[in-house]
mmCIF file of C-alpha atoms in Angstrom:
data_model
loop_
_atom_site.group_PDB
_atom_site.id
_atom_site.type_symbol
_atom_site.label_atom_id
_atom_site.label_comp_id
_atom_site.label_asym_id
_atom_site.label_seq_id
_atom_site.Cartn_x
_atom_site.Cartn_y
_atom_site.Cartn_z
ATOM 1 C CA MET A 1 17.444 -20.371 -14.557
ATOM 2 C CA THR A 2 14.213 -18.864 -13.168
ATOM 3 C CA ILE A 3 11.051 -20.774 -13.354
ATOM 4 C CA ASP A 4 7.786 -18.861 -12.938
ATOM 5 C CA CYS A 5 4.483 -20.524 -12.478
ATOM 6 C CA PRO A 6 2.029 -19.177 -15.246
ATOM 7 C CA VAL A 7 -0.883 -17.141 -14.264
ATOM 8 C CA PRO A 8 -4.029 -19.305 -14.774
ATOM 9 C CA HIS A 9 -5.832 -18.812 -18.079
ATOM 10 C CA HIS A 10 -9.359 -17.735 -17.754
ATOM 11 C CA GLU A 11 -11.665 -19.308 -20.372
ATOM 12 C CA ASP A 12 -14.532 -17.057 -19.709
ATOM 13 C CA ASP A 13 -12.455 -13.782 -20.261
ATOM 14 C CA VAL A 14 -14.087 -11.780 -17.464
ATOM 15 C CA VAL A 15 -12.762 -9.473 -14.854
ATOM 16 C CA LEU A 16 -12.237 -11.339 -11.514
ATOM 17 C CA LEU A 17 -11.953 -9.787 -7.961
ATOM 18 C CA GLY A 18 -8.390 -10.849 -8.081
ATOM 19 C CA HIS A 19 -7.614 -8.337 -10.849
ATOM 20 C CA GLY A 20 -7.961 -5.754 -8.205
ATOM 21 C CA SER A 21 -5.761 -7.456 -5.637
ATOM 22 C CA GLY A 22 -2.505 -5.624 -6.542
ATOM 23 C CA GLY A 23 -0.936 -9.045 -7.148
ATOM 24 C CA ARG A 24 -0.022 -10.990 -10.393
ATOM 25 C CA LEU A 25 -3.470 -10.850 -11.714
ATOM 26 C CA THR A 26 -3.391 -7.064 -11.511
ATOM 27 C CA ALA A 27 -0.059 -7.024 -13.291
ATOM 28 C CA GLU A 28 -1.497 -9.247 -15.976
ATOM 29 C CA LEU A 29 -4.467 -6.929 -16.502
ATOM 30 C CA LEU A 30 -2.321 -3.931 -16.781
ATOM 31 C CA ASP A 31 0.395 -5.359 -18.987
ATOM 32 C CA THR A 32 -2.010 -7.085 -21.544
ATOM 33 C CA LEU A 33 -5.071 -4.768 -21.544
ATOM 34 C CA VAL A 34 -4.792 -1.413 -19.774
ATOM 35 C CA LEU A 35 -1.368 -0.158 -20.655
ATOM 36 C CA PRO A 36 -1.439 -1.161 -24.293
ATOM 37 C CA ALA A 37 -4.506 0.779 -24.706
ATOM 38 C CA LEU A 38 -2.978 3.877 -23.233
ATOM 39 C CA ASP A 39 0.611 4.153 -24.560
ATOM 40 C CA GLY A 40 2.017 0.663 -24.761
ATOM 41 C CA HIS A 41 5.135 1.636 -22.779
ATOM 42 C CA HIS A 42 5.987 2.159 -19.160
ATOM 43 C CA GLY A 43 8.696 2.020 -16.569
ATOM 44 C CA PRO A 44 8.319 0.893 -13.019
ATOM 45 C CA LEU A 45 4.684 1.140 -11.714
ATOM 46 C CA GLU A 46 5.087 3.679 -8.968
ATOM 47 C CA ASP A 47 2.515 4.657 -6.313
ATOM 48 C CA ALA A 48 2.593 8.128 -7.932
ATOM 49 C CA ALA A 49 3.753 9.719 -11.172
ATOM 50 C CA LEU A 50 5.876 12.854 -11.955
ATOM 51 C CA LEU A 51 3.880 15.512 -13.834
ATOM 52 C CA PRO A 52 5.238 15.941 -17.317
ATOM 53 C CA GLY A 53 7.645 18.932 -17.533
ATOM 54 C CA ARG A 54 7.303 19.398 -13.861
ATOM 55 C CA PRO A 55 9.460 16.858 -11.953
ATOM 56 C CA ASP A 56 9.052 18.749 -8.711
ATOM 57 C CA LEU A 57 5.294 17.763 -8.745
ATOM 58 C CA VAL A 58 3.811 14.368 -8.149
ATOM 59 C CA ILE A 59 0.239 13.205 -8.895
ATOM 60 C CA SER A 60 -1.708 10.099 -7.719
ATOM 61 C CA THR A 61 -5.219 8.862 -7.897
ATOM 62 C CA ASP A 62 -6.918 5.979 -6.036
ATOM 63 C CA SER A 63 -10.422 4.565 -5.635
ATOM 64 C CA PHE A 64 -11.854 3.202 -2.363
ATOM 65 C CA VAL A 65 -14.599 0.538 -2.275
ATOM 66 C CA VAL A 66 -13.929 -0.831 1.326
ATOM 67 C CA SER A 67 -16.559 -2.939 2.953
ATOM 68 C CA PRO A 68 -17.846 -2.162 5.628
ATOM 69 C CA LEU A 69 -17.750 1.533 5.429
ATOM 70 C CA PHE A 70 -16.906 1.903 9.095
ATOM 71 C CA PHE A 71 -14.440 -0.202 11.106
ATOM 72 C CA PRO A 72 -12.274 -0.004 14.177
ATOM 73 C CA GLY A 73 -9.519 2.627 13.403
ATOM 74 C CA GLY A 74 -11.116 4.235 10.406
ATOM 75 C CA ASP A 75 -13.733 4.437 7.667
ATOM 76 C CA ILE A 76 -13.917 4.816 3.907
ATOM 77 C CA GLY A 77 -13.711 8.675 4.278
ATOM 78 C CA SER A 78 -10.406 8.979 6.207
ATOM 79 C CA LEU A 79 -8.933 5.982 4.417
ATOM 80 C CA SER A 80 -9.406 7.755 1.034
ATOM 81 C CA VAL A 81 -7.507 10.722 2.171
ATOM 82 C CA TYR A 82 -4.700 8.826 3.889
ATOM 83 C CA GLY A 83 -4.374 6.314 0.988
ATOM 84 C CA THR A 84 -3.672 9.135 -1.627
ATOM 85 C CA VAL A 85 -1.469 11.239 0.879
ATOM 86 C CA ASN A 86 0.581 8.076 1.365
ATOM 87 C CA ASP A 87 0.944 7.304 -2.364
ATOM 88 C CA LEU A 88 2.258 10.861 -2.825
ATOM 89 C CA ALA A 89 4.673 10.342 0.007
ATOM 90 C CA MET A 90 6.091 7.204 -1.393
ATOM 91 C CA ARG A 91 7.568 9.210 -4.242
ATOM 92 C CA GLY A 92 9.074 11.675 -1.706
ATOM 93 C CA ALA A 93 6.308 14.303 -1.885
ATOM 94 C CA ARG A 94 4.403 16.388 0.582
ATOM 95 C CA PRO A 95 0.626 16.634 -0.285
ATOM 96 C CA VAL A 96 -0.415 19.961 -1.630
ATOM 97 C CA ALA A 97 -4.090 19.412 -2.607
ATOM 98 C CA LEU A 98 -6.809 16.789 -3.111
ATOM 99 C CA SER A 99 -9.733 16.197 -5.375
ATOM 100 C CA VAL A 100 -12.563 14.035 -4.235
ATOM 101 C CA ALA A 101 -15.254 12.292 -6.226
ATOM 102 C CA LEU A 102 -18.270 10.573 -4.533
ATOM 103 C CA ILE A 103 -20.280 7.885 -6.256
ATOM 104 C CA ILE A 104 -23.266 7.265 -4.101
ATOM 105 C CA GLU A 105 -26.051 4.541 -4.250
ATOM 106 C CA GLU A 106 -29.536 5.748 -4.224
ATOM 107 C CA GLY A 107 -31.080 4.959 -0.887
ATOM 108 C CA LEU A 108 -27.869 5.533 1.280
ATOM 109 C CA PRO A 109 -29.092 7.096 4.552
ATOM 110 C CA LEU A 110 -28.006 10.763 4.702
ATOM 111 C CA ALA A 111 -26.638 10.101 8.126
ATOM 112 C CA GLU A 112 -24.082 7.602 6.750
ATOM 113 C CA LEU A 113 -23.112 9.910 4.003
ATOM 114 C CA ARG A 114 -22.582 12.730 6.442
ATOM 115 C CA SER A 115 -20.474 10.534 8.666
ATOM 116 C CA VAL A 116 -18.280 9.654 5.611
ATOM 117 C CA VAL A 117 -17.895 13.195 4.447
ATOM 118 C CA GLU A 118 -17.216 14.605 7.910
ATOM 119 C CA SER A 119 -14.589 11.993 8.498
ATOM 120 C CA LEU A 120 -12.966 12.641 5.092
ATOM 121 C CA GLY A 121 -12.898 16.422 5.875
ATOM 122 C CA LYS A 122 -11.383 15.910 9.256
ATOM 123 C CA ALA A 123 -8.637 13.650 7.800
ATOM 124 C CA ALA A 124 -7.791 16.187 5.163
ATOM 125 C CA ARG A 125 -7.546 19.013 7.815
ATOM 126 C CA ASP A 126 -5.441 16.787 10.091
ATOM 127 C CA ALA A 127 -3.109 15.840 7.306
ATOM 128 C CA GLY A 128 -2.724 19.548 6.246
ATOM 129 C CA VAL A 129 -3.949 19.121 2.669
ATOM 130 C CA PRO A 130 -7.034 21.048 1.402
ATOM 131 C CA VAL A 131 -9.728 19.390 -0.841
ATOM 132 C CA VAL A 132 -9.990 21.969 -3.654
ATOM 133 C CA THR A 133 -12.323 20.343 -6.144
ATOM 134 C CA GLY A 134 -14.566 17.229 -6.533
ATOM 135 C CA ASP A 135 -17.656 15.598 -7.976
ATOM 136 C CA THR A 136 -20.692 13.984 -6.896
ATOM 137 C CA LYS A 137 -22.787 11.193 -8.696
ATOM 138 C CA VAL A 138 -25.717 9.195 -7.544
ATOM 139 C CA VAL A 139 -26.563 5.965 -9.300
ATOM 140 C CA GLY A 140 -29.467 3.381 -8.961
ATOM 141 C CA ARG A 141 -29.829 0.895 -6.096
ATOM 142 C CA GLY A 142 -27.449 -1.950 -6.626
ATOM 143 C CA ALA A 143 -25.071 -0.078 -9.077
ATOM 144 C CA VAL A 144 -22.669 0.453 -6.287
ATOM 145 C CA ASP A 145 -22.326 -0.766 -2.739
ATOM 146 C CA LYS A 146 -23.370 2.349 -0.685
ATOM 147 C CA ILE A 147 -20.615 4.618 -1.633
ATOM 148 C CA PHE A 148 -17.392 4.596 -3.565
ATOM 149 C CA VAL A 149 -14.775 7.272 -3.177
ATOM 150 C CA ASN A 150 -12.080 8.440 -5.719
ATOM 151 C CA THR A 151 -9.429 10.818 -4.510
ATOM 152 C CA THR A 152 -6.638 12.383 -6.568
ATOM 153 C CA GLY A 153 -3.755 14.137 -5.086
ATOM 154 C CA VAL A 154 -0.966 16.461 -6.075
ATOM 155 C CA GLY A 155 2.325 16.759 -4.031
ATOM 156 C CA HIS A 156 5.592 18.687 -4.059
ATOM 157 C CA ARG A 157 8.798 16.625 -3.911
ATOM 158 C CA HIS A 158 11.186 17.096 -1.211
ATOM 159 C CA LEU A 159 14.523 18.663 -2.525
ATOM 160 C CA GLY A 160 16.994 15.716 -3.103
ATOM 161 C CA LEU A 161 14.586 12.936 -2.144
ATOM 162 C CA ARG A 162 13.982 10.794 -5.403
ATOM 163 C CA PRO A 163 12.756 7.395 -4.226
ATOM 164 C CA SER A 164 11.726 4.997 -6.859
ATOM 165 C CA ALA A 165 10.788 1.148 -6.885
ATOM 166 C CA ALA A 166 13.664 0.840 -9.432
ATOM 167 C CA LEU A 167 16.412 2.257 -7.303
ATOM 168 C CA ALA A 168 17.114 -0.403 -4.592
ATOM 169 C CA ARG A 169 20.741 -1.533 -4.586
ATOM 170 C CA PRO A 170 22.796 -4.356 -3.098
ATOM 171 C CA GLY A 171 23.594 -3.800 0.457
ATOM 172 C CA ASP A 172 20.528 -1.553 1.082
ATOM 173 C CA ALA A 173 18.933 -2.006 4.615
ATOM 174 C CA VAL A 174 15.161 -2.770 4.463
ATOM 175 C CA LEU A 175 13.274 -1.011 7.075
ATOM 176 C CA LEU A 176 9.716 -1.264 8.239
ATOM 177 C CA SER A 177 8.038 1.566 10.000
ATOM 178 C CA GLY A 178 5.618 -0.571 12.087
ATOM 179 C CA PRO A 179 3.587 -3.779 12.601
ATOM 180 C CA ILE A 180 1.943 -5.411 9.611
ATOM 181 C CA GLY A 181 -1.551 -7.039 9.050
ATOM 182 C CA LEU A 182 -3.686 -4.750 11.181
ATOM 183 C CA HIS A 183 -5.861 -3.121 8.543
ATOM 184 C CA GLY A 184 -6.720 -6.188 6.563
ATOM 185 C CA THR A 185 -7.581 -8.349 9.495
ATOM 186 C CA THR A 186 -9.522 -5.571 11.276
ATOM 187 C CA VAL A 187 -11.687 -5.096 8.097
ATOM 188 C CA LEU A 188 -12.208 -8.739 7.427
ATOM 189 C CA SER A 189 -13.032 -9.509 11.064
ATOM 190 C CA THR A 190 -15.612 -6.619 11.099
ATOM 191 C CA ARG A 191 -17.056 -7.637 7.886
ATOM 192 C CA GLU A 192 -17.569 -11.292 8.891
ATOM 193 C CA GLY A 193 -18.208 -10.857 12.566
ATOM 194 C CA LEU A 194 -15.135 -12.898 13.612
ATOM 195 C CA GLY A 195 -14.583 -10.911 16.708
ATOM 196 C CA PHE A 196 -10.893 -10.122 16.312
ATOM 197 C CA GLU A 197 -11.692 -6.427 15.936
ATOM 198 C CA ALA A 198 -12.172 -6.318 19.778
ATOM 199 C CA ASP A 199 -8.378 -6.821 20.145
ATOM 200 C CA ILE A 200 -7.082 -4.942 17.141
ATOM 201 C CA ALA A 201 -7.909 -1.839 14.902
ATOM 202 C CA SER A 202 -6.794 -0.635 11.427
ATOM 203 C CA ASP A 203 -3.465 1.214 11.269
ATOM 204 C CA SER A 204 -4.944 3.663 8.770
ATOM 205 C CA ARG A 205 -3.055 6.996 9.051
ATOM 206 C CA PRO A 206 -0.901 9.361 6.956
ATOM 207 C CA LEU A 207 2.747 8.642 6.419
ATOM 208 C CA HIS A 208 4.079 11.909 4.955
ATOM 209 C CA HIS A 209 5.551 12.999 8.291
ATOM 210 C CA LEU A 210 7.711 9.819 8.330
ATOM 211 C CA VAL A 211 8.958 10.692 4.801
ATOM 212 C CA ASP A 212 9.672 14.246 6.198
ATOM 213 C CA ALA A 213 11.773 12.653 8.759
ATOM 214 C CA LEU A 214 13.697 10.727 6.176
ATOM 215 C CA ALA A 215 14.028 13.664 3.666
ATOM 216 C CA PRO A 216 17.467 14.937 5.285
ATOM 217 C CA LEU A 217 18.928 11.642 4.126
ATOM 218 C CA GLY A 218 18.222 12.684 0.550
ATOM 219 C CA GLY A 219 19.793 10.268 -2.035
ATOM 220 C CA HIS A 220 20.512 7.675 0.676
ATOM 221 C CA VAL A 221 16.804 6.769 0.608
ATOM 222 C CA HIS A 222 16.467 4.624 -2.545
ATOM 223 C CA SER A 223 12.837 3.142 -2.433
ATOM 224 C CA LEU A 224 9.668 3.692 -0.491
ATOM 225 C CA ARG A 225 6.480 1.767 -0.610
ATOM 226 C CA ASP A 226 3.342 1.452 1.601
ATOM 227 C CA PRO A 227 2.409 -2.193 1.700
ATOM 228 C CA THR A 228 -1.309 -1.893 0.943
ATOM 229 C CA ARG A 229 -3.110 -4.413 -1.301
ATOM 230 C CA GLY A 230 -0.959 -7.683 -1.411
ATOM 231 C CA GLY A 231 0.702 -6.689 1.857
ATOM 232 C CA LEU A 232 4.385 -6.642 2.473
ATOM 233 C CA ALA A 233 4.937 -9.498 0.090
ATOM 234 C CA ALA A 234 3.717 -7.498 -2.799
ATOM 235 C CA ALA A 235 5.626 -4.426 -1.935
ATOM 236 C CA LEU A 236 8.973 -6.198 -1.564
ATOM 237 C CA ASN A 237 8.376 -8.157 -4.742
ATOM 238 C CA GLU A 238 7.581 -5.048 -6.722
ATOM 239 C CA ILE A 239 10.728 -3.414 -5.580
ATOM 240 C CA ALA A 240 12.973 -6.634 -6.156
ATOM 241 C CA ARG A 241 11.470 -6.901 -9.659
ATOM 242 C CA ASP A 242 11.922 -3.327 -10.765
ATOM 243 C CA SER A 243 15.375 -2.904 -9.105
ATOM 244 C CA HIS A 244 16.467 -6.434 -10.382
ATOM 245 C CA VAL A 245 17.860 -7.379 -6.887
ATOM 246 C CA THR A 246 17.298 -10.131 -4.389
ATOM 247 C CA VAL A 247 15.685 -8.859 -1.220
ATOM 248 C CA SER A 248 16.341 -11.047 1.890
ATOM 249 C CA ILE A 249 14.231 -10.574 5.033
ATOM 250 C CA ASP A 250 14.242 -12.194 8.520
ATOM 251 C CA GLU A 251 10.970 -13.589 9.760
ATOM 252 C CA ARG A 252 11.819 -12.957 13.351
ATOM 253 C CA ALA A 253 12.428 -9.265 12.623
ATOM 254 C CA VAL A 254 8.916 -8.719 10.930
ATOM 255 C CA PRO A 255 6.523 -7.359 13.601
ATOM 256 C CA VAL A 256 3.152 -9.244 13.547
ATOM 257 C CA PRO A 257 0.768 -8.432 16.361
ATOM 258 C CA GLN A 258 -0.413 -11.449 18.327
ATOM 259 C CA ALA A 259 -4.027 -10.866 17.379
ATOM 260 C CA VAL A 260 -3.133 -10.646 13.714
ATOM 261 C CA GLY A 261 -1.142 -13.861 13.897
ATOM 262 C CA ALA A 262 -4.080 -15.584 15.553
ATOM 263 C CA ALA A 263 -6.460 -14.370 13.056
ATOM 264 C CA CYS A 264 -4.216 -15.465 10.058
ATOM 265 C CA ASP A 265 -3.620 -18.894 11.726
ATOM 266 C CA LEU A 266 -7.322 -19.310 12.008
ATOM 267 C CA LEU A 267 -8.157 -18.229 8.446
ATOM 268 C CA GLY A 268 -5.107 -19.747 6.753
ATOM 269 C CA LEU A 269 -3.610 -16.455 5.705
ATOM 270 C CA ASP A 270 0.029 -15.402 5.588
ATOM 271 C CA PRO A 271 0.465 -12.050 7.409
ATOM 272 C CA LEU A 272 2.913 -10.973 4.714
ATOM 273 C CA VAL A 273 0.075 -10.642 2.161
ATOM 274 C CA VAL A 274 -2.413 -8.983 4.425
ATOM 275 C CA ALA A 275 -3.091 -5.267 3.626
ATOM 276 C CA ASN A 276 -1.815 -2.442 5.657
ATOM 277 C CA GLU A 277 -2.630 1.262 5.620
ATOM 278 C CA GLY A 278 -0.357 2.813 8.097
ATOM 279 C CA CYS A 279 3.246 1.570 7.713
ATOM 280 C CA LEU A 280 5.941 1.933 5.002
ATOM 281 C CA VAL A 281 8.994 -0.091 3.847
ATOM 282 C CA ALA A 282 12.182 1.879 3.058
ATOM 283 C CA PHE A 283 15.380 0.716 1.201
ATOM 284 C CA VAL A 284 18.040 2.781 2.498
ATOM 285 C CA ALA A 285 21.920 2.821 2.099
ATOM 286 C CA PRO A 286 23.549 0.866 4.775
ATOM 287 C CA SER A 287 25.512 3.920 5.906
ATOM 288 C CA ALA A 288 22.286 5.792 6.663
ATOM 289 C CA ALA A 289 20.187 2.896 8.046
ATOM 290 C CA ASP A 290 20.729 3.784 11.872
ATOM 291 C CA GLU A 291 19.964 7.522 11.048
ATOM 292 C CA ALA A 292 16.894 6.558 9.200
ATOM 293 C CA LEU A 293 15.651 4.271 11.924
ATOM 294 C CA ALA A 294 16.139 7.060 14.404
ATOM 295 C CA GLY A 295 14.299 9.467 12.263
ATOM 296 C CA LEU A 296 11.296 7.033 11.851
ATOM 297 C CA ARG A 297 11.339 6.266 15.602
ATOM 298 C CA SER A 298 11.227 9.992 16.411
ATOM 299 C CA LEU A 299 7.533 10.078 15.495
ATOM 300 C CA PRO A 300 4.541 8.210 17.062
ATOM 301 C CA GLU A 301 3.684 6.531 13.919
ATOM 302 C CA GLY A 302 7.197 5.230 13.403
ATOM 303 C CA ARG A 303 8.032 4.241 16.994
ATOM 304 C CA GLN A 304 8.025 0.648 16.245
ATOM 305 C CA ALA A 305 10.204 0.884 13.222
ATOM 306 C CA VAL A 306 12.711 -1.948 12.821
ATOM 307 C CA ARG A 307 15.262 -3.292 10.336
ATOM 308 C CA ILE A 308 13.786 -6.404 8.748
ATOM 309 C CA GLY A 309 16.392 -7.418 6.103
ATOM 310 C CA GLU A 310 18.707 -6.226 3.349
ATOM 311 C CA VAL A 311 19.319 -6.386 -0.374
ATOM 312 C CA SER A 312 21.554 -9.369 -1.032
ATOM 313 C CA PRO A 313 24.708 -8.694 -3.019
ATOM 314 C CA GLN A 314 24.081 -12.094 -4.801
ATOM 315 C CA GLY A 315 21.114 -14.037 -5.884
ATOM 316 C CA PRO A 316 18.473 -14.182 -8.442
ATOM 317 C CA ALA A 317 17.107 -10.853 -9.625
ATOM 318 C CA GLY A 318 13.489 -10.253 -8.568
ATOM 319 C CA TRP A 319 13.449 -12.737 -5.760
ATOM 320 C CA VAL A 320 12.327 -12.191 -2.218
ATOM 321 C CA VAL A 321 13.741 -14.717 0.303
ATOM 322 C CA LEU A 322 12.570 -15.200 3.813
ATOM 323 C CA ARG A 323 14.719 -16.511 6.542
ATOM 324 C CA THR A 324 12.209 -18.442 8.647
ATOM 325 C CA LEU A 325 12.097 -18.922 12.304
ATOM 326 C CA VAL A 326 13.661 -22.365 12.117
ATOM 327 C CA GLY A 327 16.540 -21.086 9.993
ATOM 328 C CA ALA A 328 15.376 -22.359 6.693
ATOM 329 C CA ARG A 329 14.869 -20.071 3.670
ATOM 330 C CA ARG A 330 11.810 -19.857 1.399
ATOM 331 C CA VAL A 331 10.831 -17.648 -1.611
ATOM 332 C CA VAL A 332 8.105 -15.138 -0.849
ATOM 333 C CA ASP A 333 6.169 -15.013 -4.154
ATOM 334 C CA MET A 334 4.060 -12.175 -5.471
ATOM 335 C CA PRO A 335 0.487 -12.800 -4.415
ATOM 336 C CA LEU A 336 -1.624 -14.264 -7.317
ATOM 337 C CA GLY A 337 -5.096 -12.804 -6.646
ATOM 338 C CA GLU A 338 -7.367 -11.554 -4.041
ATOM 339 C CA GLN A 339 -7.379 -13.296 -0.628
ATOM 340 C CA LEU A 340 -9.152 -10.410 1.088
ATOM 341 C CA PRO A 341 -11.429 -8.393 -1.347
ATOM 342 C CA ARG A 342 -12.814 -4.854 -0.683
ATOM 343 C CA ILE A 343 -9.955 -4.023 1.840
ATOM 344 C CA CYS A 344 -9.468 -0.464 0.611
#
């Protein structure tokens, strides 16, 4: 028997920051309000969708409201490109083109706008994906916080690579391409002036080359996810839920930088729920795990790739179980709401 704690009922019936967290409140909002208004039916909620009638093409859209606009390792401009490129990559696609929409607050200094747009353009060129269309709107003071960016991307799927959150299988190796927690703690420290950003920087970067490295493995790559909002905990819970499997991970194997661990200890945060923008988690058939790790480690952005666990052949469907440092086991729940708002 599975016992789930209910999501708190909100008497005021208003949108909360937690509804944008990527956790259980987001799922509640989608399931009870957004999706029924669109078509009332959906499969796994993937990072990107296949275009109807064109299963070789993938589309994804995302909006970026990060505060502050600039932080060590990135800014809202580059983040908006990398975030959408990465969502396409998690469906096994190489980015083909982007659209960009800017919603700008009246009074934003043109120098700040220029810095954001120049960074966005450079990120797109570096990723090899052109910005082919877009839109610009200006709203009154206070209607947005300086600037919000929306990006939509189209990608072309690798032949034979068809990852999905619903395809993890018992025995799969769970691989992580790099350390966790860098983006969320950097943005929070910069915003609040905590000082940790002197020792760390956001891991914001494109991940499609890592997926290129996995592409030769084809059908052995079952699931891919970039653990952004809600962190690694949310990504693993989504795959466990949609694949109806139990995911078991080893705390000793999960790479948490020392500065991230210190910041999380000080703030009472779990590194597993802190947002990332430059790593991916891959569920790979056990026979291909070593080759997948070698492929990831062959690139600079994947040189710290590790195996952090596996899909258990037995156990409650939809659970993520952590083997702790002292040898105990605990369930890693889907985050409820927003611990770190305005992270992406």
